[in-house]
Short mmCIF file of N, CA and C and ligand atoms in Angstrom, two decimals:
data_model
loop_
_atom_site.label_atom_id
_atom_site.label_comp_id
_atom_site.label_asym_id
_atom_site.label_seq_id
_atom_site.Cartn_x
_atom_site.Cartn_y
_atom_site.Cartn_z
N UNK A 1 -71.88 0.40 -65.83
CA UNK A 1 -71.66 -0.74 -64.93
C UNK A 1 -72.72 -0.73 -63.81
N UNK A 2 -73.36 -2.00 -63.43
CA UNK A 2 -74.42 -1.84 -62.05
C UNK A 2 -73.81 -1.43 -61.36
N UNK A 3 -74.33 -0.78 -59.95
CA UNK A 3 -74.15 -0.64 -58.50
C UNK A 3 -74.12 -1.21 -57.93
N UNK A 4 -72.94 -0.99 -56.88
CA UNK A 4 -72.58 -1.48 -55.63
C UNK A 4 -72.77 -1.24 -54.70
N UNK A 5 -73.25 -0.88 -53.49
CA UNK A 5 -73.51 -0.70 -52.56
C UNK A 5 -73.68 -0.86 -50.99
N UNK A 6 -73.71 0.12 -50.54
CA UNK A 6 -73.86 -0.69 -48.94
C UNK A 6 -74.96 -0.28 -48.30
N UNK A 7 -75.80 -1.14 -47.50
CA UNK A 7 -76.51 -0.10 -46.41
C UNK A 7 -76.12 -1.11 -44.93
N UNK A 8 -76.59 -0.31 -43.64
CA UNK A 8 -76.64 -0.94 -42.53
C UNK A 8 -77.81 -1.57 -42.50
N UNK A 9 -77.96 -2.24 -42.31
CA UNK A 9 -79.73 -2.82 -41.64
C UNK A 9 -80.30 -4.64 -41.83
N UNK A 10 -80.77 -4.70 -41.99
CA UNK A 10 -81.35 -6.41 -41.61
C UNK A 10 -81.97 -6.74 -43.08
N UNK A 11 -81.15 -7.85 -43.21
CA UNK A 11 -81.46 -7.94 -44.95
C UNK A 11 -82.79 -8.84 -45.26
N UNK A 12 -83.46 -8.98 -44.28
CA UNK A 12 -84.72 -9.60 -44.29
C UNK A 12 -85.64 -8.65 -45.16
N UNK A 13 -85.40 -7.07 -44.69
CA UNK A 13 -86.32 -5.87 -44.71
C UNK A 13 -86.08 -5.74 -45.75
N UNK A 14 -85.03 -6.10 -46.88
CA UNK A 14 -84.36 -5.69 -47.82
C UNK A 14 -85.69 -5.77 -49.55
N UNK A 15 -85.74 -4.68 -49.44
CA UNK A 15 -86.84 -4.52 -51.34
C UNK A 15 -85.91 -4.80 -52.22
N UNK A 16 -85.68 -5.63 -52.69
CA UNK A 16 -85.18 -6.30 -53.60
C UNK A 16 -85.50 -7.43 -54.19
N UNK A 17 -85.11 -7.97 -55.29
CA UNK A 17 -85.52 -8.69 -56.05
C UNK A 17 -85.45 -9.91 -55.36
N UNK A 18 -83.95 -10.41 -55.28
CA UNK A 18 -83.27 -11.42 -54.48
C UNK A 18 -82.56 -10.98 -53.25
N UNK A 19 -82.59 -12.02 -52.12
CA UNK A 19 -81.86 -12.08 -51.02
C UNK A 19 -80.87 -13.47 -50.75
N UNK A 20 -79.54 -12.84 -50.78
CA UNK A 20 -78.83 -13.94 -50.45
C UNK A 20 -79.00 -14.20 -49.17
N UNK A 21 -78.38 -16.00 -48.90
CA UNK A 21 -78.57 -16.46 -47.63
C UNK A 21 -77.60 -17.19 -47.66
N UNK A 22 -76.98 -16.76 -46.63
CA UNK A 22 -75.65 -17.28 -46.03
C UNK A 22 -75.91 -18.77 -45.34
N UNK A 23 -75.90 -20.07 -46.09
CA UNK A 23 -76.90 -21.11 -45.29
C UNK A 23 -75.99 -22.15 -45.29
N UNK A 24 -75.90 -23.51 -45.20
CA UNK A 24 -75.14 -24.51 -45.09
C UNK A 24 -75.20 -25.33 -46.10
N UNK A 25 -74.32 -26.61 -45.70
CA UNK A 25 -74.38 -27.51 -46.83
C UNK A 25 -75.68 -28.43 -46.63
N UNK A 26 -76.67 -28.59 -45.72
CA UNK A 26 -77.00 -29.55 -45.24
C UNK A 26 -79.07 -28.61 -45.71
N UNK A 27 -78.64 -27.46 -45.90
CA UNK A 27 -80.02 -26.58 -46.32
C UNK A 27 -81.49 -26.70 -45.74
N UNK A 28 -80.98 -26.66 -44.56
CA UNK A 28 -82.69 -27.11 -44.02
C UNK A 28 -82.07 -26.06 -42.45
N UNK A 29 -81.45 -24.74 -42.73
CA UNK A 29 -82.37 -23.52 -41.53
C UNK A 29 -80.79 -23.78 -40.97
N UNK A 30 -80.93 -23.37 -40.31
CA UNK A 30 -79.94 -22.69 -38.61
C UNK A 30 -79.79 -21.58 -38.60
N UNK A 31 -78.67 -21.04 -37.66
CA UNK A 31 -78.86 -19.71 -37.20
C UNK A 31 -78.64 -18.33 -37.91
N UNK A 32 -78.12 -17.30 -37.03
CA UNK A 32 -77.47 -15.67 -37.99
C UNK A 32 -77.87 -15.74 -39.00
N UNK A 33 -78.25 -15.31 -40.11
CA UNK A 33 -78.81 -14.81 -41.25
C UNK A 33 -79.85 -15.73 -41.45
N UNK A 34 -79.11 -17.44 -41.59
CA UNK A 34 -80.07 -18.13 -42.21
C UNK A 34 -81.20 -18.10 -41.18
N UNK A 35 -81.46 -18.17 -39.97
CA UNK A 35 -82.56 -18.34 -38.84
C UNK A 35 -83.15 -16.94 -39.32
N UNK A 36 -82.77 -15.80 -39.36
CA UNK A 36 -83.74 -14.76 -39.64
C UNK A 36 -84.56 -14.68 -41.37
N UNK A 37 -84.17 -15.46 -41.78
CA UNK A 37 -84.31 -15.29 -43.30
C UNK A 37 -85.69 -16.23 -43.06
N UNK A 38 -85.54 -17.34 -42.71
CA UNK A 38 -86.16 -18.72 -42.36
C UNK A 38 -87.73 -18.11 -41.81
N UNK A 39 -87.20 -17.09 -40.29
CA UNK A 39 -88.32 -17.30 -39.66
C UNK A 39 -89.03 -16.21 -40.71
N UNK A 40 -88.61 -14.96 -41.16
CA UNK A 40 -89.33 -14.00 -41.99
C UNK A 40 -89.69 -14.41 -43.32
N UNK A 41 -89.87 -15.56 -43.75
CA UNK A 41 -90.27 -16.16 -45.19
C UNK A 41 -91.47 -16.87 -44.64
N UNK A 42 -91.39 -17.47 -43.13
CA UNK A 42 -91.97 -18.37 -43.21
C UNK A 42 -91.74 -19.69 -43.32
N UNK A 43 -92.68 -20.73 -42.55
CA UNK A 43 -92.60 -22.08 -42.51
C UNK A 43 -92.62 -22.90 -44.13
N UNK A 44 -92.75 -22.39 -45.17
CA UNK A 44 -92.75 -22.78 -46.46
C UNK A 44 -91.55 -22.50 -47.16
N UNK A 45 -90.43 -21.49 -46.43
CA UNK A 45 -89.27 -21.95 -46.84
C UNK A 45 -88.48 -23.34 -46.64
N UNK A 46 -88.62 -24.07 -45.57
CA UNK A 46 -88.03 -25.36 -45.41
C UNK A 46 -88.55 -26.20 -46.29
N UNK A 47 -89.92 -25.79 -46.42
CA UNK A 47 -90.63 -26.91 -47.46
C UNK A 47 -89.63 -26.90 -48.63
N UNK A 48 -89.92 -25.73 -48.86
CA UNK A 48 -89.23 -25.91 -50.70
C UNK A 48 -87.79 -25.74 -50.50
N UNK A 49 -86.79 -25.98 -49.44
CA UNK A 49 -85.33 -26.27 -49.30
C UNK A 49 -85.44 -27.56 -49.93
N UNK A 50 -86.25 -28.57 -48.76
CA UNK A 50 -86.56 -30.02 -48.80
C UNK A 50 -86.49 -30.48 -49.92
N UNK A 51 -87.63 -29.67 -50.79
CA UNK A 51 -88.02 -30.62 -52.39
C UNK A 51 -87.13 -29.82 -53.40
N UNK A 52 -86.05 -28.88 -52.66
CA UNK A 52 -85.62 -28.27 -54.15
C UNK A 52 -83.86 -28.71 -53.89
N UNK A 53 -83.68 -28.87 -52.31
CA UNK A 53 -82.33 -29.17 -52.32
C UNK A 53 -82.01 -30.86 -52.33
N UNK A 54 -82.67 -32.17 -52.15
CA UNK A 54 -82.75 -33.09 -51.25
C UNK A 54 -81.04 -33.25 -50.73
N UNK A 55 -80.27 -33.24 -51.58
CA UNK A 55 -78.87 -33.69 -51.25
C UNK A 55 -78.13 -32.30 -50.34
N UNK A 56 -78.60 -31.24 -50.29
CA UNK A 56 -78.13 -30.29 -49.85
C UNK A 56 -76.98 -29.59 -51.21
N UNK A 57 -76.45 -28.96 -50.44
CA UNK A 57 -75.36 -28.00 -51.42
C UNK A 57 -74.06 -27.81 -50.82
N UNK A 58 -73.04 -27.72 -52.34
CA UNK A 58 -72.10 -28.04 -51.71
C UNK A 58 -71.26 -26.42 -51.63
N UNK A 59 -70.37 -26.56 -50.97
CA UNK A 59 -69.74 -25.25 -50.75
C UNK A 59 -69.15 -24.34 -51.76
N UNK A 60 -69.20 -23.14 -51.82
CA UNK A 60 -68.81 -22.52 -52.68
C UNK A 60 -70.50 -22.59 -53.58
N UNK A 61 -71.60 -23.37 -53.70
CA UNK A 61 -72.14 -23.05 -54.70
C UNK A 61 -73.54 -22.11 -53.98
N UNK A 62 -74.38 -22.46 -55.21
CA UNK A 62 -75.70 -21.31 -54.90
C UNK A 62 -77.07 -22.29 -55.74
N UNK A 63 -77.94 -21.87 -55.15
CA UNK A 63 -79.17 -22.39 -55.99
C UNK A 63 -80.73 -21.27 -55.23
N UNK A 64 -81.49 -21.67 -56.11
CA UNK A 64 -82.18 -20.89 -55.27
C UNK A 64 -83.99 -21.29 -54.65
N UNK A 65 -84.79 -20.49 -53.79
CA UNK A 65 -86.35 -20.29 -53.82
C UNK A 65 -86.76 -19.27 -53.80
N UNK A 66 -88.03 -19.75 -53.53
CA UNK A 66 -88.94 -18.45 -54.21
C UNK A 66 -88.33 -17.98 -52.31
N UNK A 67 -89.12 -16.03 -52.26
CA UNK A 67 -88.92 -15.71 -50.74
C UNK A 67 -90.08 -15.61 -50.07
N UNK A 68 -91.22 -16.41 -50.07
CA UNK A 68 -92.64 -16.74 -49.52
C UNK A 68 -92.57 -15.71 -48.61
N UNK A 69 -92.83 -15.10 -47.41
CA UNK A 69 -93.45 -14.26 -47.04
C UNK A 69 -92.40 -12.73 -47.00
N UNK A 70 -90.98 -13.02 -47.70
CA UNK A 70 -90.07 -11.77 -47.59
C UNK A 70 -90.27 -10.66 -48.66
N UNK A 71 -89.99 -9.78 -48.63
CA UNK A 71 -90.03 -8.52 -49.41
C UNK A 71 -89.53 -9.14 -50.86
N UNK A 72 -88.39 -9.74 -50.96
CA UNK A 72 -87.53 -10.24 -51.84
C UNK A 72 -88.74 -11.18 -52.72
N UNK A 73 -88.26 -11.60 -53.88
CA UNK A 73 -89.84 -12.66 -54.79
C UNK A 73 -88.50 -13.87 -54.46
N UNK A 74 -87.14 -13.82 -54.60
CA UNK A 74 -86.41 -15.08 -54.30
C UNK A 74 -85.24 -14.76 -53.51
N UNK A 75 -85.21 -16.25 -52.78
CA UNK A 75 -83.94 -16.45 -51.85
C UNK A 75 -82.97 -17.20 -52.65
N UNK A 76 -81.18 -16.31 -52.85
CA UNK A 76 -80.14 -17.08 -53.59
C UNK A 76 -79.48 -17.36 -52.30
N UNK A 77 -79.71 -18.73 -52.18
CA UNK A 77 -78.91 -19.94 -51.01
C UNK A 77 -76.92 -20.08 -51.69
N UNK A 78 -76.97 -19.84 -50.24
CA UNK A 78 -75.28 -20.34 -50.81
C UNK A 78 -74.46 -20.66 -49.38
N UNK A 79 -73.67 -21.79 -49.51
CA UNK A 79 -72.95 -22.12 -49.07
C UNK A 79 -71.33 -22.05 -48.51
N UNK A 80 -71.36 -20.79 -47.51
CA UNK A 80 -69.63 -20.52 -47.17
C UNK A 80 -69.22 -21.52 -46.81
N UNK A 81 -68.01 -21.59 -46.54
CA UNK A 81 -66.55 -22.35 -46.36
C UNK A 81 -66.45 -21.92 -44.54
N UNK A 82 -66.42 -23.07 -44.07
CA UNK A 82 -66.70 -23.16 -42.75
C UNK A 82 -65.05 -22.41 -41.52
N UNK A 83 -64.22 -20.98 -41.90
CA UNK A 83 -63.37 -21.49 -41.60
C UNK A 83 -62.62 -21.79 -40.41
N UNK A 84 -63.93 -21.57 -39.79
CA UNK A 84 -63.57 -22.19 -37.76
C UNK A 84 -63.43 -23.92 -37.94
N UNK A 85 -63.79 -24.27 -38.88
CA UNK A 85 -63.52 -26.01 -39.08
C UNK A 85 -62.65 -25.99 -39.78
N UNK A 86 -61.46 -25.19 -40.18
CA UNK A 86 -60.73 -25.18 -41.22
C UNK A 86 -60.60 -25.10 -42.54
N UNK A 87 -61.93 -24.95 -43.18
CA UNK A 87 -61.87 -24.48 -44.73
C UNK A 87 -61.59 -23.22 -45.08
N UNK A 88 -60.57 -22.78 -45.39
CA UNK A 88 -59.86 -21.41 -45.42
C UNK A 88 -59.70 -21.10 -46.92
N UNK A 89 -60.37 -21.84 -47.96
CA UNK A 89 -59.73 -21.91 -49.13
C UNK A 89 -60.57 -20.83 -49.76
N UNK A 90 -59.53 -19.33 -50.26
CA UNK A 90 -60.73 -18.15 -50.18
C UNK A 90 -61.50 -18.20 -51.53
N UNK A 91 -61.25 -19.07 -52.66
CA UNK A 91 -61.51 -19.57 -53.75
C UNK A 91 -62.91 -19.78 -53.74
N UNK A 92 -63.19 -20.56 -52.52
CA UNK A 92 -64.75 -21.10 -52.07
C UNK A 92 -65.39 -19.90 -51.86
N UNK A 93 -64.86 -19.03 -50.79
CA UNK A 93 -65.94 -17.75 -50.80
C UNK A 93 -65.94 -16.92 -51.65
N UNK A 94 -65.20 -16.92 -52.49
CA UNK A 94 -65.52 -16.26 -54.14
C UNK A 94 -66.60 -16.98 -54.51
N UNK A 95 -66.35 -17.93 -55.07
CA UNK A 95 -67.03 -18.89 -55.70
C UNK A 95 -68.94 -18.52 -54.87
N UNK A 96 -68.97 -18.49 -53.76
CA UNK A 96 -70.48 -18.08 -53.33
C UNK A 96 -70.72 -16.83 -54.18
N UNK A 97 -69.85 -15.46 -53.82
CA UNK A 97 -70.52 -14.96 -54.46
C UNK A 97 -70.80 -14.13 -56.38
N UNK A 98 -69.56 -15.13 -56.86
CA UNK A 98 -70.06 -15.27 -57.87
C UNK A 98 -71.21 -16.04 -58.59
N UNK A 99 -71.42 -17.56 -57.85
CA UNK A 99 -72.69 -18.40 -58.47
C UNK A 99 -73.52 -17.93 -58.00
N UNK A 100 -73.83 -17.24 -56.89
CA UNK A 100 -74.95 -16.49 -56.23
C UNK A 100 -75.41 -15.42 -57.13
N UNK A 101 -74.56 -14.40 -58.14
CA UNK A 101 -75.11 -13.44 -58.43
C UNK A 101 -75.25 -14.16 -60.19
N UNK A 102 -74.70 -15.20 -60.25
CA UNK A 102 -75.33 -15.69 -61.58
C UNK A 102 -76.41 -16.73 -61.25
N UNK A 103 -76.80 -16.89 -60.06
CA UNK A 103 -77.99 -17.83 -59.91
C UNK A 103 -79.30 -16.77 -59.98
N UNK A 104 -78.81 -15.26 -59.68
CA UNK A 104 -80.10 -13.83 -59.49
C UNK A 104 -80.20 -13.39 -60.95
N UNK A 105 -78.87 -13.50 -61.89
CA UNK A 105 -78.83 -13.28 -63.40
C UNK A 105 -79.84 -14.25 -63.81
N UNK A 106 -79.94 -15.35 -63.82
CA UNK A 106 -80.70 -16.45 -64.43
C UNK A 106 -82.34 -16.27 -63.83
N UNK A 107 -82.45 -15.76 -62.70
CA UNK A 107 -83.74 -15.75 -62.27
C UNK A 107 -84.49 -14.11 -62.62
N UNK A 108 -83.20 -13.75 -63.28
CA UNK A 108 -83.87 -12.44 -64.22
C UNK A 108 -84.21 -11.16 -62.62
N UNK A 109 -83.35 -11.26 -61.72
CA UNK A 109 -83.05 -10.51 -60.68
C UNK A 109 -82.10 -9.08 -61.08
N UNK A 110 -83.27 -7.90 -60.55
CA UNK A 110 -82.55 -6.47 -61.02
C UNK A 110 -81.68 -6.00 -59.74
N UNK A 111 -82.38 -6.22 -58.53
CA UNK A 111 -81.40 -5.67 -57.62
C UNK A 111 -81.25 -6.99 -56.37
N UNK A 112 -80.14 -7.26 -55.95
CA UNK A 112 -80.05 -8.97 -55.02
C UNK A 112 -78.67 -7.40 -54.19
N UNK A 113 -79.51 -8.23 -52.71
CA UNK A 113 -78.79 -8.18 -51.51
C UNK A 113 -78.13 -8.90 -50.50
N UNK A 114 -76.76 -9.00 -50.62
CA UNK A 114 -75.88 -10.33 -49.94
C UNK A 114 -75.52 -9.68 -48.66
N UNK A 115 -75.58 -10.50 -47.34
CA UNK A 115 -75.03 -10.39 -46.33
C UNK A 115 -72.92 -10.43 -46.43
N UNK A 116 -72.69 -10.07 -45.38
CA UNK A 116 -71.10 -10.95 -45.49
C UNK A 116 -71.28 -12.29 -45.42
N UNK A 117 -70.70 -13.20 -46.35
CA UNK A 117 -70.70 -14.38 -46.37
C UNK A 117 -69.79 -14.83 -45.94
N UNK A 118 -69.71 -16.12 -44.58
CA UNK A 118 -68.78 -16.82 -43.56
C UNK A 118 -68.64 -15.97 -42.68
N UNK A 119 -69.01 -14.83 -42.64
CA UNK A 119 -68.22 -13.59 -41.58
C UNK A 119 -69.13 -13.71 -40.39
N UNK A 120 -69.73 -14.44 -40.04
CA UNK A 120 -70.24 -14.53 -38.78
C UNK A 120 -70.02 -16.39 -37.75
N UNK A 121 -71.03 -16.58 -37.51
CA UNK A 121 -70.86 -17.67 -36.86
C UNK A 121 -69.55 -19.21 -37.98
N UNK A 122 -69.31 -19.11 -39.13
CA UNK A 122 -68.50 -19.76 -39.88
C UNK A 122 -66.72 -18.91 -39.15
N UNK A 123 -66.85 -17.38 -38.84
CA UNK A 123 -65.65 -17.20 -38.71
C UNK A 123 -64.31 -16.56 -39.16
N UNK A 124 -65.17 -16.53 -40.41
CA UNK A 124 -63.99 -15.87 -42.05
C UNK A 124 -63.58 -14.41 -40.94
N UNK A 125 -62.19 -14.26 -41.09
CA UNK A 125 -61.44 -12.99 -40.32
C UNK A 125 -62.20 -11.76 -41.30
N UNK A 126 -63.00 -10.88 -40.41
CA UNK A 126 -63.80 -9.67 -41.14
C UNK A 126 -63.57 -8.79 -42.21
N UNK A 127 -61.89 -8.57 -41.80
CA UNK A 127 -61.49 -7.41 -42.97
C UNK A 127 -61.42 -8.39 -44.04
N UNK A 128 -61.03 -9.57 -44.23
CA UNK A 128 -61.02 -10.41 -45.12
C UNK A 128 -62.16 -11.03 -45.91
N UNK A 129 -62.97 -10.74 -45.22
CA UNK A 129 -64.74 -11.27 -45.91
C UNK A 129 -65.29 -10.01 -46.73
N UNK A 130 -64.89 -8.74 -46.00
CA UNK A 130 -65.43 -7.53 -46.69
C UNK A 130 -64.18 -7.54 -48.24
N UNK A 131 -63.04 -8.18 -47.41
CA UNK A 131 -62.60 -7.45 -49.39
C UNK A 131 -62.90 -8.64 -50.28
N UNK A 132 -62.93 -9.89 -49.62
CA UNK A 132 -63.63 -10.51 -51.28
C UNK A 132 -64.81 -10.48 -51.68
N UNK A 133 -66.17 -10.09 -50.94
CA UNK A 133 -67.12 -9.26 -51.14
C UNK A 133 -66.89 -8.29 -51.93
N UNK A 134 -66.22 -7.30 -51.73
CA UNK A 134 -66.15 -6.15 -52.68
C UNK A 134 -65.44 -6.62 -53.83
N UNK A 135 -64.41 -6.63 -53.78
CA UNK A 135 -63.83 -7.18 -54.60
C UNK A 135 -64.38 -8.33 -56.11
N UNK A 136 -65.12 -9.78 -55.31
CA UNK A 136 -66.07 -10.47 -56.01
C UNK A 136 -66.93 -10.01 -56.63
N UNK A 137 -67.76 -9.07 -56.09
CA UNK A 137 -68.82 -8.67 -56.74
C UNK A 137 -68.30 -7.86 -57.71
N UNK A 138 -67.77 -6.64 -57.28
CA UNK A 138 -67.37 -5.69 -58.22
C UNK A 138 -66.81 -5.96 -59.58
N UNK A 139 -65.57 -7.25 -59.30
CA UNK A 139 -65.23 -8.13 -60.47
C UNK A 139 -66.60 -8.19 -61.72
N UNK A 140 -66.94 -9.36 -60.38
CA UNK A 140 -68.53 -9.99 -61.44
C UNK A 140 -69.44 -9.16 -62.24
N UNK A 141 -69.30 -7.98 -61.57
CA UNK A 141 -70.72 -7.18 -62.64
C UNK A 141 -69.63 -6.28 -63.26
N UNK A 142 -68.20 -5.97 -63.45
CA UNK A 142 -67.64 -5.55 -64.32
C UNK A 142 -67.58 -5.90 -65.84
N UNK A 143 -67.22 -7.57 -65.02
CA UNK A 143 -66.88 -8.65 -66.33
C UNK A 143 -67.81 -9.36 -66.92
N UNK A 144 -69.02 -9.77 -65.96
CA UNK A 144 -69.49 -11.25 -66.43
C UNK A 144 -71.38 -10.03 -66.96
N UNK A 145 -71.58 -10.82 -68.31
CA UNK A 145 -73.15 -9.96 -68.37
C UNK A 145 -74.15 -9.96 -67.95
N UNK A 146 -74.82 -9.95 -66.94
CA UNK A 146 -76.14 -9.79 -66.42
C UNK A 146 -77.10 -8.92 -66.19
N UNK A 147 -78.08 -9.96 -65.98
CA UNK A 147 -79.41 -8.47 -65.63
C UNK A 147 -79.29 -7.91 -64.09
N UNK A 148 -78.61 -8.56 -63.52
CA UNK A 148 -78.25 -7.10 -61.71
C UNK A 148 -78.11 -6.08 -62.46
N UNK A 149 -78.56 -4.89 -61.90
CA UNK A 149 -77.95 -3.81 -62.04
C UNK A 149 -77.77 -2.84 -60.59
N UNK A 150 -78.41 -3.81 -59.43
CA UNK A 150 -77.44 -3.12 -58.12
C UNK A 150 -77.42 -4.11 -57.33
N UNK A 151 -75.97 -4.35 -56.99
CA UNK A 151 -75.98 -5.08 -55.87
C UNK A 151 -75.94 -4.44 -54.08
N UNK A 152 -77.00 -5.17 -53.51
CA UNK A 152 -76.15 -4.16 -51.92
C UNK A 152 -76.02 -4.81 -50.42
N UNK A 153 -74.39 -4.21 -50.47
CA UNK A 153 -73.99 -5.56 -49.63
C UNK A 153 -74.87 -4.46 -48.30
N UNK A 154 -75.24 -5.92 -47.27
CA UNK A 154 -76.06 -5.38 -45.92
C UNK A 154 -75.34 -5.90 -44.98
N UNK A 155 -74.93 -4.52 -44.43
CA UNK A 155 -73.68 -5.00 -43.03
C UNK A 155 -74.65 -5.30 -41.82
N UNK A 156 -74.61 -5.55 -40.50
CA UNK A 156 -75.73 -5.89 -39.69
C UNK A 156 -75.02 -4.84 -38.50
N UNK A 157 -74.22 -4.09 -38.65
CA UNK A 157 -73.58 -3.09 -37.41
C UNK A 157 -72.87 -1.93 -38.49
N UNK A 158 -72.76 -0.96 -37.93
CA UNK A 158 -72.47 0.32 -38.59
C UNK A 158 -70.97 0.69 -38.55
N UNK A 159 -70.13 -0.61 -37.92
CA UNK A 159 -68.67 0.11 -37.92
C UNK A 159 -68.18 -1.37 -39.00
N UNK A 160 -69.08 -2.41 -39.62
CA UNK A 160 -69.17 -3.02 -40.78
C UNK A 160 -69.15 -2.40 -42.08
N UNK A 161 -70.61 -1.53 -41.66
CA UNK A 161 -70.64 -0.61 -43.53
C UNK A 161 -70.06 0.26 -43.29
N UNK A 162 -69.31 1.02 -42.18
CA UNK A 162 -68.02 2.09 -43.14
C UNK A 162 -66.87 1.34 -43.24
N UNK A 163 -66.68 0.60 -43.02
CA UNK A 163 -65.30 -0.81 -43.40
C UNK A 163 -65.65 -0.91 -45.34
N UNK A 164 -66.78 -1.24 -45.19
CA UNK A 164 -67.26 -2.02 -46.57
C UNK A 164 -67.39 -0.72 -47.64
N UNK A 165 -68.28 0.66 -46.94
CA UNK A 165 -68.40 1.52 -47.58
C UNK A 165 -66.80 2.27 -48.21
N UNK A 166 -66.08 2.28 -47.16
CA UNK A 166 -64.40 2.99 -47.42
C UNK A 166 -63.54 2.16 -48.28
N UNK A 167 -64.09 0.91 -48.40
CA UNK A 167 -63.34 -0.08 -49.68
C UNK A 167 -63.83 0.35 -50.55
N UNK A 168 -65.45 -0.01 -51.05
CA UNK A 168 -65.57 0.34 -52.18
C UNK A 168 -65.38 1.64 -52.98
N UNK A 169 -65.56 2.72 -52.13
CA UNK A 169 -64.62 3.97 -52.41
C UNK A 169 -63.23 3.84 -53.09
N UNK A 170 -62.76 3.36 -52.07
CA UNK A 170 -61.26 3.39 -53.00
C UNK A 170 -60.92 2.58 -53.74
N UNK A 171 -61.71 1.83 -54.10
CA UNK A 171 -61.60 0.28 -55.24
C UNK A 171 -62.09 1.12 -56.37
N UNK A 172 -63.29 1.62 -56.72
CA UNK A 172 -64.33 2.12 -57.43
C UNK A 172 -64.53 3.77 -57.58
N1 AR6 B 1 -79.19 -9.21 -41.86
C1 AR6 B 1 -77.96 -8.95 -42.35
N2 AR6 B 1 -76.84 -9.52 -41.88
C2 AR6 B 1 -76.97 -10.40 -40.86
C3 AR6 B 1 -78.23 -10.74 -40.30
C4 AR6 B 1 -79.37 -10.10 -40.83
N3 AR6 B 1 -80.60 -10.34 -40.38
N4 AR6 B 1 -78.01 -11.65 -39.30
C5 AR6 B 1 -76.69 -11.87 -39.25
N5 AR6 B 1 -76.06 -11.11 -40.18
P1 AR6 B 1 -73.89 -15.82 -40.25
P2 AR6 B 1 -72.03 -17.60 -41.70
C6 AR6 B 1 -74.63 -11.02 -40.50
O1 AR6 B 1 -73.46 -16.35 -38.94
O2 AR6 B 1 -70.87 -17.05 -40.94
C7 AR6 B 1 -76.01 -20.48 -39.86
O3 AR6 B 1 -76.32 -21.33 -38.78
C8 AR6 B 1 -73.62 -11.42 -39.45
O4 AR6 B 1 -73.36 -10.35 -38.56
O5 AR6 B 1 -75.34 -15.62 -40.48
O6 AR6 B 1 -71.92 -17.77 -43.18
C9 AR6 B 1 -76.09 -21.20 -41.20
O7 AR6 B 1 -77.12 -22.16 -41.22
C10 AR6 B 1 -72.40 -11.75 -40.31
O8 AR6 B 1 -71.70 -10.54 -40.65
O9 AR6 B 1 -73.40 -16.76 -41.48
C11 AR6 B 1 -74.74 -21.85 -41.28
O10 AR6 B 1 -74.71 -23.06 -40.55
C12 AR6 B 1 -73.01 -12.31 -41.59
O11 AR6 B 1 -74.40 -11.94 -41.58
C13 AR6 B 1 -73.83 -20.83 -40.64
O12 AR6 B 1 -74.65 -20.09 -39.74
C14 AR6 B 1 -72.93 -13.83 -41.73
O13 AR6 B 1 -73.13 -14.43 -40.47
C15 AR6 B 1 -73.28 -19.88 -41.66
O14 AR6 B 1 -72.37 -19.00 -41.04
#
């Protein structure tokens, strides 16, 4: 079965194939993850949001670009469930990161690194973002066949990845 994983640190820096991005429906930049992803790719990520998203994306899904100036060769875009505006439906934040890690399967991605998805400026209650994270993923590369063979979730504070690290322990 691939790996799961955690590290602490800034998933910009992240050597990996793919980098998820925690981004909106509307796909053209803002802040926490997506603003650091944005400014470390470079001004040619908006470009190719523009001509690759025009309608934007809708929640729960994923699509992707190339990662122009990031470590990563592509960015898997995905869309949380807003739930400080009330979208609480945890179906949706599954749903990111399952199409997310079959949008890195299709782009022939060996190792993709996801932030917590909604768990910041969107709001998702923390212990609750880390277990369908673990949980989601772990599912996905149990069940579904792909070329990942490590996923690693990147906490951005260190009392995050032993939360995330002490789940997957006792899940796995
Ligand atoms: N590396 C890893 N994790 C990070 C980084 C980083 N460089 N920066 C933040 N985090 P957020 P959301 C963590 O707010 O809640 C944007 O404006 C952060 O601590 O980035 O899905 C988008 O455009 C938290 O645990 O994403 C949307 O409008 C996690 O990443 C909206 O925010 C997600 O926090 C999306 O909100």
């Amino acid at each position: 079965m691939p790996l799961l994983t955690v590290v602490h640190g800034d998933i910009t820096e992240q050597d990996v194939d793919a980098i998820v991005n925690a981004a909106n429906n509307r796909m053209r930049g803002g802040g926490g993850v997506d603003g650091a992803i944005h400014r470390a790719a470079g001004p040619g990520l908006l470009a190719e949001c523009v001509e690759r998203f025009p309608r934007g994306l809708a929640t729960g899904d994923a699509g992707w670009t190339t990662g122009g100036d990031l470590p990563a060769t592509w960015v898997i875009h995905t869309a949380g469930p807003n739930y400080s505006a009330g979208e609480r439906d945890r179906t949706l934040l599954e749903s990111c990161y399952r199409r997310a890690l079959e949008v890195a399967g299709e782009r022939g991605a060996r190792t993709v690194a996801f932030p917590l998805i909604s768990a910041g400026i969107y709001g998702w209650p923390i212990d609750d973002a880390i277990a369908v994270a673990v949980e989601t993923v772990g599912d996905a590369l149990a069940h579904a066949p792909t070329s990942v063979e490590e996923v690693r979730l990147v906490a951005f504070d260190q009392a995050k990845m032993r939360s995330i690290d002490a789940l997957i322990r006792s899940r796995f």
